[in-house]
CSV table of C-alpha atoms and ligand atoms in Angstrom, one decimal:
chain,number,residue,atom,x,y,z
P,89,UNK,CA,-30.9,-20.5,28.5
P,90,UNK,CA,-27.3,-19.6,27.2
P,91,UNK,CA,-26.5,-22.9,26.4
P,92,UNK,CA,-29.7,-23.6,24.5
P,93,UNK,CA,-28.9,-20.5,22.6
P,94,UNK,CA,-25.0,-21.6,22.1
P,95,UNK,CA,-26.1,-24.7,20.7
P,96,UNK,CA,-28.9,-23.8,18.7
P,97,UNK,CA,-28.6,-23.5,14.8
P,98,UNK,CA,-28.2,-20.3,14.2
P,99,UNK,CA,-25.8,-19.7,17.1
P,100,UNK,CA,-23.6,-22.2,15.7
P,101,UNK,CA,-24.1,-20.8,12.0
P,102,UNK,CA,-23.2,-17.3,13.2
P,103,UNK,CA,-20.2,-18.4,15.2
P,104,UNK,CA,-19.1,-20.4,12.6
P,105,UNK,CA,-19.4,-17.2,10.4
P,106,UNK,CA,-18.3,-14.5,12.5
P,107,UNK,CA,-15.5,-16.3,14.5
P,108,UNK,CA,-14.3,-19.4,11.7
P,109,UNK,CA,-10.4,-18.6,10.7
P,110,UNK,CA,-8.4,-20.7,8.7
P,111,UNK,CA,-5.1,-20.8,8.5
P,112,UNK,CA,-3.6,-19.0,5.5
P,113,UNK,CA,-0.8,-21.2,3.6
P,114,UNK,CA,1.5,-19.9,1.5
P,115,UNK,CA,3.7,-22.7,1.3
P,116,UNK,CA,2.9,-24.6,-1.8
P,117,UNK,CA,5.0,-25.2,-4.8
P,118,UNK,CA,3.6,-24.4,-8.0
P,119,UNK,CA,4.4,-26.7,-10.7
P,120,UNK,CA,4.2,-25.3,-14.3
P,121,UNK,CA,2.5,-27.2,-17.3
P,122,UNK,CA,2.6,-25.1,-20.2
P,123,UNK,CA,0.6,-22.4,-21.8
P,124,UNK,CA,-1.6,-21.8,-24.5
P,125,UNK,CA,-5.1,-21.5,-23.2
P,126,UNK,CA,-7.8,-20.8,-25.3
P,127,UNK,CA,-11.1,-19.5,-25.0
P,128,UNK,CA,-12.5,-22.2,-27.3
P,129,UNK,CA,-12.2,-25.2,-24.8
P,130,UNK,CA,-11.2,-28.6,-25.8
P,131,UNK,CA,-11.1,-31.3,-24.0
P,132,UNK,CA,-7.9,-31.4,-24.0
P,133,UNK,CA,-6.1,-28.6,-22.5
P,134,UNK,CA,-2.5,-27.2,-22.0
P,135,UNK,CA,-2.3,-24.8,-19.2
P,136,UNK,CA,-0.4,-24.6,-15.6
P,137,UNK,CA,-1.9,-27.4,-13.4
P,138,UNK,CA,-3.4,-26.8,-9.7
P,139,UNK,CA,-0.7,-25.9,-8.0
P,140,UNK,CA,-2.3,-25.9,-4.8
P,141,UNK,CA,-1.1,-25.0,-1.4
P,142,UNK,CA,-3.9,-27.3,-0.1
P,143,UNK,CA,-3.0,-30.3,-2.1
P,144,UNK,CA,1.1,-29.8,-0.8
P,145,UNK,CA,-0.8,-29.7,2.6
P,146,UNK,CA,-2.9,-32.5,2.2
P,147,UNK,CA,0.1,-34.9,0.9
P,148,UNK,CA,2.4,-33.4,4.4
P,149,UNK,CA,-0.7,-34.8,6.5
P,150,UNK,CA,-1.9,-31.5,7.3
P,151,UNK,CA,-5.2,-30.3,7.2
P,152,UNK,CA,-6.3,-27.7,3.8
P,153,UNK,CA,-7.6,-24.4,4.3
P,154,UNK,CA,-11.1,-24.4,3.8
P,155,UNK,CA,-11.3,-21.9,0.7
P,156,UNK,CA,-8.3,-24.4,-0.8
P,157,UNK,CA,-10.3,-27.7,-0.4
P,158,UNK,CA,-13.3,-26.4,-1.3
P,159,UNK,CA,-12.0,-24.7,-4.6
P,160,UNK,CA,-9.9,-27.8,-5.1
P,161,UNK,CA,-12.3,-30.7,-4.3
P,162,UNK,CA,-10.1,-32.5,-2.3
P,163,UNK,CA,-12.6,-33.7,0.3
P,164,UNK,CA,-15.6,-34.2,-2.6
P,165,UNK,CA,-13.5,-36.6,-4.2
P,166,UNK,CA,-14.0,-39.0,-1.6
P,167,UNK,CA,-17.9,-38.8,-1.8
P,168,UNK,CA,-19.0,-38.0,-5.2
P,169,UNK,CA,-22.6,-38.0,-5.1
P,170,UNK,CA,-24.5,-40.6,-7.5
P,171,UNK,CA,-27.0,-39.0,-9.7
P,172,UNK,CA,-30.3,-40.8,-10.8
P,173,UNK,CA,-30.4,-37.1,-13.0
P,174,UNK,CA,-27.4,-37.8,-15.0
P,175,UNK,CA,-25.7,-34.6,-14.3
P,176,UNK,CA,-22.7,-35.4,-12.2
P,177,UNK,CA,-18.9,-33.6,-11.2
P,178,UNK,CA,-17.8,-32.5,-15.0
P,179,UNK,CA,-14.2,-34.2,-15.1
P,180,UNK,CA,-11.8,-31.8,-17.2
P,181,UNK,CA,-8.5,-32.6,-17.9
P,182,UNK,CA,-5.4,-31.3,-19.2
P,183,UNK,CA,-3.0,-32.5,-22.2
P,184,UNK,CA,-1.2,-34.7,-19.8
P,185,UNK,CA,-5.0,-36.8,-19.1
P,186,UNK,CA,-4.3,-35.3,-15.2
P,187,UNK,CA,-7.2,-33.7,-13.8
P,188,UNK,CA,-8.1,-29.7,-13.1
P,189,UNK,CA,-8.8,-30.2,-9.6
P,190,UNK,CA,-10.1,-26.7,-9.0
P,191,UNK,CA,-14.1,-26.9,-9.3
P,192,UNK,CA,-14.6,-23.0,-8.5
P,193,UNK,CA,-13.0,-21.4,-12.0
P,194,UNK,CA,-12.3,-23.7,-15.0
P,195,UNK,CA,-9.4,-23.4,-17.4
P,196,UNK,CA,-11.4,-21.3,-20.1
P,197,UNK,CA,-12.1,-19.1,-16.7
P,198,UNK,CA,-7.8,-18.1,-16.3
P,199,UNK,CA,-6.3,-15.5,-18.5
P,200,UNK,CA,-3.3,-12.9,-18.6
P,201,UNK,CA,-3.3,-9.9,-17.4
P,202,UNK,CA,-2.8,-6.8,-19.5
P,203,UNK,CA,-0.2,-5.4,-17.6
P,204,UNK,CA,0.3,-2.6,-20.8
P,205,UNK,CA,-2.8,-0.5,-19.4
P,206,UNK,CA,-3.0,2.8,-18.5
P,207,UNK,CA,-2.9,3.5,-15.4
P,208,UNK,CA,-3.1,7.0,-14.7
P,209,UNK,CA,-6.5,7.4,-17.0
P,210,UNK,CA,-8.7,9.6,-15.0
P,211,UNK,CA,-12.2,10.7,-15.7
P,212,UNK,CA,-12.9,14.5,-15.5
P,213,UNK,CA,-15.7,15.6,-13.2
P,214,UNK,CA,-17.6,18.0,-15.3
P,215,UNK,CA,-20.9,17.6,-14.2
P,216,UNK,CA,-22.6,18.1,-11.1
P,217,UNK,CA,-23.4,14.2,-11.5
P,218,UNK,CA,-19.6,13.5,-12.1
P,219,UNK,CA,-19.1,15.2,-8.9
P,220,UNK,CA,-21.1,14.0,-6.7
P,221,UNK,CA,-20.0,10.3,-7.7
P,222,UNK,CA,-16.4,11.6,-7.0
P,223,UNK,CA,-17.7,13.3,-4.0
P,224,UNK,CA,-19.5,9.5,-2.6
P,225,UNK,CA,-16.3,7.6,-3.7
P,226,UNK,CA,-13.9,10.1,-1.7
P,227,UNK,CA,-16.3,10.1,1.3
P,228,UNK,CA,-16.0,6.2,1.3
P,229,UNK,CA,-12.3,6.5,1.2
P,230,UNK,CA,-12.0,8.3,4.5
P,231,UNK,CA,-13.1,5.9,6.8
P,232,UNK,CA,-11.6,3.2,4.6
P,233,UNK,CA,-8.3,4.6,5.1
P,234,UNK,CA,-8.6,5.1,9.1
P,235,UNK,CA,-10.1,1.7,9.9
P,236,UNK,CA,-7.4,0.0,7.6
P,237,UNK,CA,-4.3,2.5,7.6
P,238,UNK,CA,-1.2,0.7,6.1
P,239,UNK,CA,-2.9,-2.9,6.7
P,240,UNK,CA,-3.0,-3.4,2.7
P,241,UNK,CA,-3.6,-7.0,2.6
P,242,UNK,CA,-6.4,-6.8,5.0
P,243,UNK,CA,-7.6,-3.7,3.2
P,244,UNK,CA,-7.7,-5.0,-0.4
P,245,UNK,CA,-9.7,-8.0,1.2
P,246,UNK,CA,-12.2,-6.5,2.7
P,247,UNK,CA,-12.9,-4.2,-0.3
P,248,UNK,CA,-13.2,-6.9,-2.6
P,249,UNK,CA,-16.2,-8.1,-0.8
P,250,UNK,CA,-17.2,-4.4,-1.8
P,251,UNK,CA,-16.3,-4.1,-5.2
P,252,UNK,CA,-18.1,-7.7,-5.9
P,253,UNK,CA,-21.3,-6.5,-5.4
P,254,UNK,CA,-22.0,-3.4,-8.9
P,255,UNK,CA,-21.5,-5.9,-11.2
P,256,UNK,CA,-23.8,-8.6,-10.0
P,257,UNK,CA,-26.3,-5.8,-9.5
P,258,UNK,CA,-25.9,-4.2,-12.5
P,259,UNK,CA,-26.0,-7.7,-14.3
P,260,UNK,CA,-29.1,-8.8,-12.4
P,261,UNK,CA,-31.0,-5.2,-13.0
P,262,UNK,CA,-30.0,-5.8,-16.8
P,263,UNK,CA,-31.0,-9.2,-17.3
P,264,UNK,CA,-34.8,-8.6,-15.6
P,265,UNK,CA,-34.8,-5.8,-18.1
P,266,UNK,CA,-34.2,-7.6,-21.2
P,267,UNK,CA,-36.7,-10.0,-19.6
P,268,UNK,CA,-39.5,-7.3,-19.3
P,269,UNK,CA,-38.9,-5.4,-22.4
P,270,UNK,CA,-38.3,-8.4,-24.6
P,271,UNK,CA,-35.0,-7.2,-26.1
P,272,UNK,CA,-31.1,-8.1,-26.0
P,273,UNK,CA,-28.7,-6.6,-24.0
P,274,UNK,CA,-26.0,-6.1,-25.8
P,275,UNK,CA,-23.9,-8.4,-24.0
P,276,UNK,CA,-23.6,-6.0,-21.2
P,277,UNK,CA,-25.0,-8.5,-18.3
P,278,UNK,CA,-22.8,-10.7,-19.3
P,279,UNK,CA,-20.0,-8.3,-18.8
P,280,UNK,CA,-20.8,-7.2,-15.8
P,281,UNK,CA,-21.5,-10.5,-14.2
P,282,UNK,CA,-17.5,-11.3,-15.7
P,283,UNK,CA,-16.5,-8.3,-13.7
P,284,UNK,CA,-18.5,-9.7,-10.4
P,285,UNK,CA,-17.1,-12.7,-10.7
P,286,UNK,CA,-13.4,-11.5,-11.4
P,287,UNK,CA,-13.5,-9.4,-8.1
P,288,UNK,CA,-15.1,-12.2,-6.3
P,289,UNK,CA,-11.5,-14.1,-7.3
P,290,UNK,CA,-9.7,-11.5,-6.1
P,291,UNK,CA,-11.2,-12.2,-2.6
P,292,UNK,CA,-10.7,-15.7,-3.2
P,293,UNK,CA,-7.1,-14.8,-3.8
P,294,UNK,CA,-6.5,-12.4,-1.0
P,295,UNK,CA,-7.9,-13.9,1.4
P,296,UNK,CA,-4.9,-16.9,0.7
P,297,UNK,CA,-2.8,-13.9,2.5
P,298,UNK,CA,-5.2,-12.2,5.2
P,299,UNK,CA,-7.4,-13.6,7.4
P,300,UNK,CA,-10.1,-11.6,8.3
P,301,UNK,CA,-10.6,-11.3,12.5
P,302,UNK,CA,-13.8,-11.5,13.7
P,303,UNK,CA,-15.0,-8.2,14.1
P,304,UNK,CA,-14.5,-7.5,10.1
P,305,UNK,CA,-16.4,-10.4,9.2
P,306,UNK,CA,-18.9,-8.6,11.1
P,307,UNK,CA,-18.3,-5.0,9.4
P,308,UNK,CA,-18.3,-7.3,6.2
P,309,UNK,CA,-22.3,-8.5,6.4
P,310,UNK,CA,-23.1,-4.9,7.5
P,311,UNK,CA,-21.3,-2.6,5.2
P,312,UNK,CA,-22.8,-5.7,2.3
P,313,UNK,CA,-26.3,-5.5,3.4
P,314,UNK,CA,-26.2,-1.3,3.2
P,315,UNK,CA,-24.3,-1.1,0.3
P,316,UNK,CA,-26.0,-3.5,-1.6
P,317,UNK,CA,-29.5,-2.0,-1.1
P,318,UNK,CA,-27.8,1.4,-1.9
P,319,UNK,CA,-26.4,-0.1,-5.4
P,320,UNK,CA,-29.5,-1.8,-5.9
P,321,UNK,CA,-31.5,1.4,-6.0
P,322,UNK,CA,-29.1,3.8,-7.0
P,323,UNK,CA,-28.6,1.2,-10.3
P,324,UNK,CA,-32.5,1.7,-10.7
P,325,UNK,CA,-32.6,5.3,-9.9
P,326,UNK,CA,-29.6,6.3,-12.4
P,327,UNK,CA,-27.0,3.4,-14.0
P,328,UNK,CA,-25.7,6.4,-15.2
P,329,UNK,CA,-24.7,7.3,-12.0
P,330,UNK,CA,-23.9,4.0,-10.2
P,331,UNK,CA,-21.3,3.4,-13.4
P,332,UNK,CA,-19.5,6.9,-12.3
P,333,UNK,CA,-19.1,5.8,-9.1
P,334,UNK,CA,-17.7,2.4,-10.0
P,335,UNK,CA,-15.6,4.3,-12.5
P,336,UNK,CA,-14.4,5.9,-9.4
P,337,UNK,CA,-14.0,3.6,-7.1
P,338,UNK,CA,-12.0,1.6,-9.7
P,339,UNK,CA,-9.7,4.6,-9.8
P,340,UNK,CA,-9.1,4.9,-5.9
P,341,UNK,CA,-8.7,1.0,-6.0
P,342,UNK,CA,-5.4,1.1,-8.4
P,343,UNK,CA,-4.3,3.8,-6.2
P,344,UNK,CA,-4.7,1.4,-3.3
P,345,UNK,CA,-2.7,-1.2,-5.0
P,346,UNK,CA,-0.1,1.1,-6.3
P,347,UNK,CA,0.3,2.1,-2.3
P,348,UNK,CA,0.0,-1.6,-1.5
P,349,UNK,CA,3.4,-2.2,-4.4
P,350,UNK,CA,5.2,0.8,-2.7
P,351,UNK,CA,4.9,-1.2,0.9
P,352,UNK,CA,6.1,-4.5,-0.6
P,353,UNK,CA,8.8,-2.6,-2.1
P,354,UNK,CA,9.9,-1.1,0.8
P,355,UNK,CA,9.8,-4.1,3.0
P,356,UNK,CA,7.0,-3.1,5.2
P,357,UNK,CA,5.0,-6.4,3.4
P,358,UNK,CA,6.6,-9.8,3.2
P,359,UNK,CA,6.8,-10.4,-0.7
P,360,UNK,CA,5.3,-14.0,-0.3
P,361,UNK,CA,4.8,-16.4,-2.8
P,362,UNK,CA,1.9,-16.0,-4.5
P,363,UNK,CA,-1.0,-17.9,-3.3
P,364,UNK,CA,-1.9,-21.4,-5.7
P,365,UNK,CA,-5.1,-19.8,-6.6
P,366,UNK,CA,-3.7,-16.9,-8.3
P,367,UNK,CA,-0.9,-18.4,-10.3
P,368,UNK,CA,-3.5,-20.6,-11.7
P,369,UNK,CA,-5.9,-18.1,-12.3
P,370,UNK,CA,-4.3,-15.4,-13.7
P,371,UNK,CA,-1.7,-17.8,-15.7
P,372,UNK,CA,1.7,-16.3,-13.4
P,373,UNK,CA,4.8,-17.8,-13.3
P,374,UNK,CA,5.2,-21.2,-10.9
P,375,UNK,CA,7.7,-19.2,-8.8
P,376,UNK,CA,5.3,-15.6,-8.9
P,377,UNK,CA,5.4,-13.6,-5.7
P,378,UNK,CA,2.7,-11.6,-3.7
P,379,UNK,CA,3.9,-8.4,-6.1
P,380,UNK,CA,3.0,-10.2,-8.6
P,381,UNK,CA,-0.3,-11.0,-8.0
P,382,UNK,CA,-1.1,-7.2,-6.6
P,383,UNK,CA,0.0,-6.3,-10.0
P,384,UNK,CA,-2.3,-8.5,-12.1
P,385,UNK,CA,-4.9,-7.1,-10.0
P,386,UNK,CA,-4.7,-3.3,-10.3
P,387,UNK,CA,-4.6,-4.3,-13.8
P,388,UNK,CA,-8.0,-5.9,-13.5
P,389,UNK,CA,-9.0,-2.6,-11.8
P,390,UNK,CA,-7.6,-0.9,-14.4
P,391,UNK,CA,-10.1,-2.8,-16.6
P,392,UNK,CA,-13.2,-2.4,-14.4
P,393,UNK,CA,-12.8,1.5,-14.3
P,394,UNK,CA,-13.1,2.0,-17.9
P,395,UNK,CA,-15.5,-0.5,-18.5
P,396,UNK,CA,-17.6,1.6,-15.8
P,397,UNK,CA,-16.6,4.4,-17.4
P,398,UNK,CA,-17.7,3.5,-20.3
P,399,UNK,CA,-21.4,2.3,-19.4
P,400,UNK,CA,-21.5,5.7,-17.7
P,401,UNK,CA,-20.2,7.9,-21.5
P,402,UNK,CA,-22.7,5.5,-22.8
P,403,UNK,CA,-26.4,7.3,-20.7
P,404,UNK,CA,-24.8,10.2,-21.1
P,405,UNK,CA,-24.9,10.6,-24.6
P,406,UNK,CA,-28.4,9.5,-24.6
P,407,UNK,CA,-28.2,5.9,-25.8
P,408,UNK,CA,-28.5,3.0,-23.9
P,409,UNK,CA,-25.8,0.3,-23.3
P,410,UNK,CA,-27.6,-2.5,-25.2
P,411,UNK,CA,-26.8,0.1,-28.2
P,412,UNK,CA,-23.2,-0.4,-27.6
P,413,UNK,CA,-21.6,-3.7,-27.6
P,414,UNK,CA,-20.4,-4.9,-24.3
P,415,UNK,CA,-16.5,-5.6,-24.0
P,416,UNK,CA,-16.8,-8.5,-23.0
P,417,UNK,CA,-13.6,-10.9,-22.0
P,418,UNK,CA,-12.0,-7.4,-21.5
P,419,UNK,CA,-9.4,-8.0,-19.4
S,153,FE2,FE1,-10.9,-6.0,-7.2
S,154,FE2,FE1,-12.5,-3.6,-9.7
């Protein structure tokens, strides 16, 4: 009986799941190309090339990291599928005709950071609305901060695979309305998917430097299937609300990174060099350290709070967001 359960599908897909870790590798040289992206894509392109970790892995004999080879292509390569449909692997290249080799964000997808933000903004609770977002966020933080203490690496992982989810919702809830009421949105689901997708690559990019053990994988479905059923009908019940609390937890998240700068600084975190994903995504220097990276990031934060902000200013004067142009590509 236990070994028809171990062997049966969905023993092995939840083992693979739950117990799967890869070994992180930070080992990779970066190798710089140039600059000079530009949203307008043409097919020819200057930017920094892959400067993968997997591909400096793969050429040493050793196996990639799953994440890496997957984001890279390395193994599709060798089986490209032939297509009676005529779609095909979309082949970009760079100025130098040598190939982008990572197939999970494009060139037109990197940018850099606005490191010039304001950090300390803050939003006022005035409201009893205001408060009780504040209230939810702070409530969150508590157990957030016992379970993960000074562990910021692991921490700022495993909220990623939180703060991926409002903008996805809030994007999906968007486009359905613009669907049912036969009107524009104003840009704003295409916004807010940008903003899912952005924290989806900071997961990408932190989990180069933390592995997740097997019991957060676990926490990881559990806290996703609560807290995206509580988004989704919070985001129905008020948007006004679910963009406070975003706008929230955007602020407690650069106060996380600005605690996770302080440990690098001290020398309680390795400064490492920054994983191949990141330099290529956010456009960072071919010799850019772990700081580095943590800084581009609470800068993206910096950007999601008052974006959230925003949306939330936005209900409560009584209009709604398709009123207000979305800032979108604000980074
Ligand atoms: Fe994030
Ligand atoms: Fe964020």
């Amino acid at each position: 009986m236990g070994s028809r359960l171990a062997s049966s599908p969905v023993a092995r897909l939840l083992g693979h799941r739950l117990f799967y870790t890869a070994a992180p590798d930070l080992t990779g040289q970066a190798v710089l190309y140039g600059s000079g992206v530009s949203r307008a894509w043409a097919p020819v392109f200057v930017t920094r090339f892959m400067s993968t970790s997997a591909a400096a892995q793969v050429q040493a004999g050793e196996p990639a990291s799953e994440e890496s080879a997957r984001c890279s292509g390395e193994k599709k390569e060798d089986k490209d599928v032939f297509s009676y449909w005529g779609v095909g692997s979309q082949k970009v290249t760079k100025e130098d005709g040598t190939e982008w080799k990572w197939s999970c964000f494009r060139p037109w997808d990197t940018y850099s950071s606005d490191l010039s933000i304001d950090l300390a903004k803050h939003h006022v609770p005035v409201t009893w609305m205001d408060k009780l977002a504040r209230w939810t966020v702070k409530s969150l933080r508590w157990p957030t901060d016992i379970f993960f203490q000074r562990r910021y690496g692991c921490r700022a992982m495993m909220l990623e695979t939180v703060a991926a989810v409002p903008g996805m919702v809030g994007g999906l809830l968007l486009h359905l309305r613009s669907l049912r009421h036969f009107e524009h949105s104003g840009g704003w689901i295409r916004a807010l998917l940008e903003e899912a997708e952005n924290e989806r690559m900071h997961l990408m990019t932190f989990m180069e430097v933390s592995q997740p053990r097997w019991y957060e994988r676990a926490l990881v479905m559990t806290v996703q299937g609560v807290f995206f059923n509580a988004y989704f009908l919070g985001y129905l019940f008020s948007p006004k609300f679910a963009h406070r609390v975003v706008g929230y937890l955007e602020e407690e998240a650069i106060h996380s990174y600005t605690e996770f700068l302080k440990e690098i600084d001290n020398g309680n975190i390795d400064n490492v060099p920054a994983p191949a994903i990141a330099i290529d995504y956010w456009r960072l220097l071919p010799d850019a350290r772990l700081r580095d990276v943590v800084m581009v990031v609470r800068a993206d934060e910096a950007h999601h709070r008052d974006v959230n902000h925003y949306a939330s200013d936005i209900h409560v004067q009584g209009l709604k967001l398709k009123e207000q142009p979305a800032p979108v590509g604000y980074h």
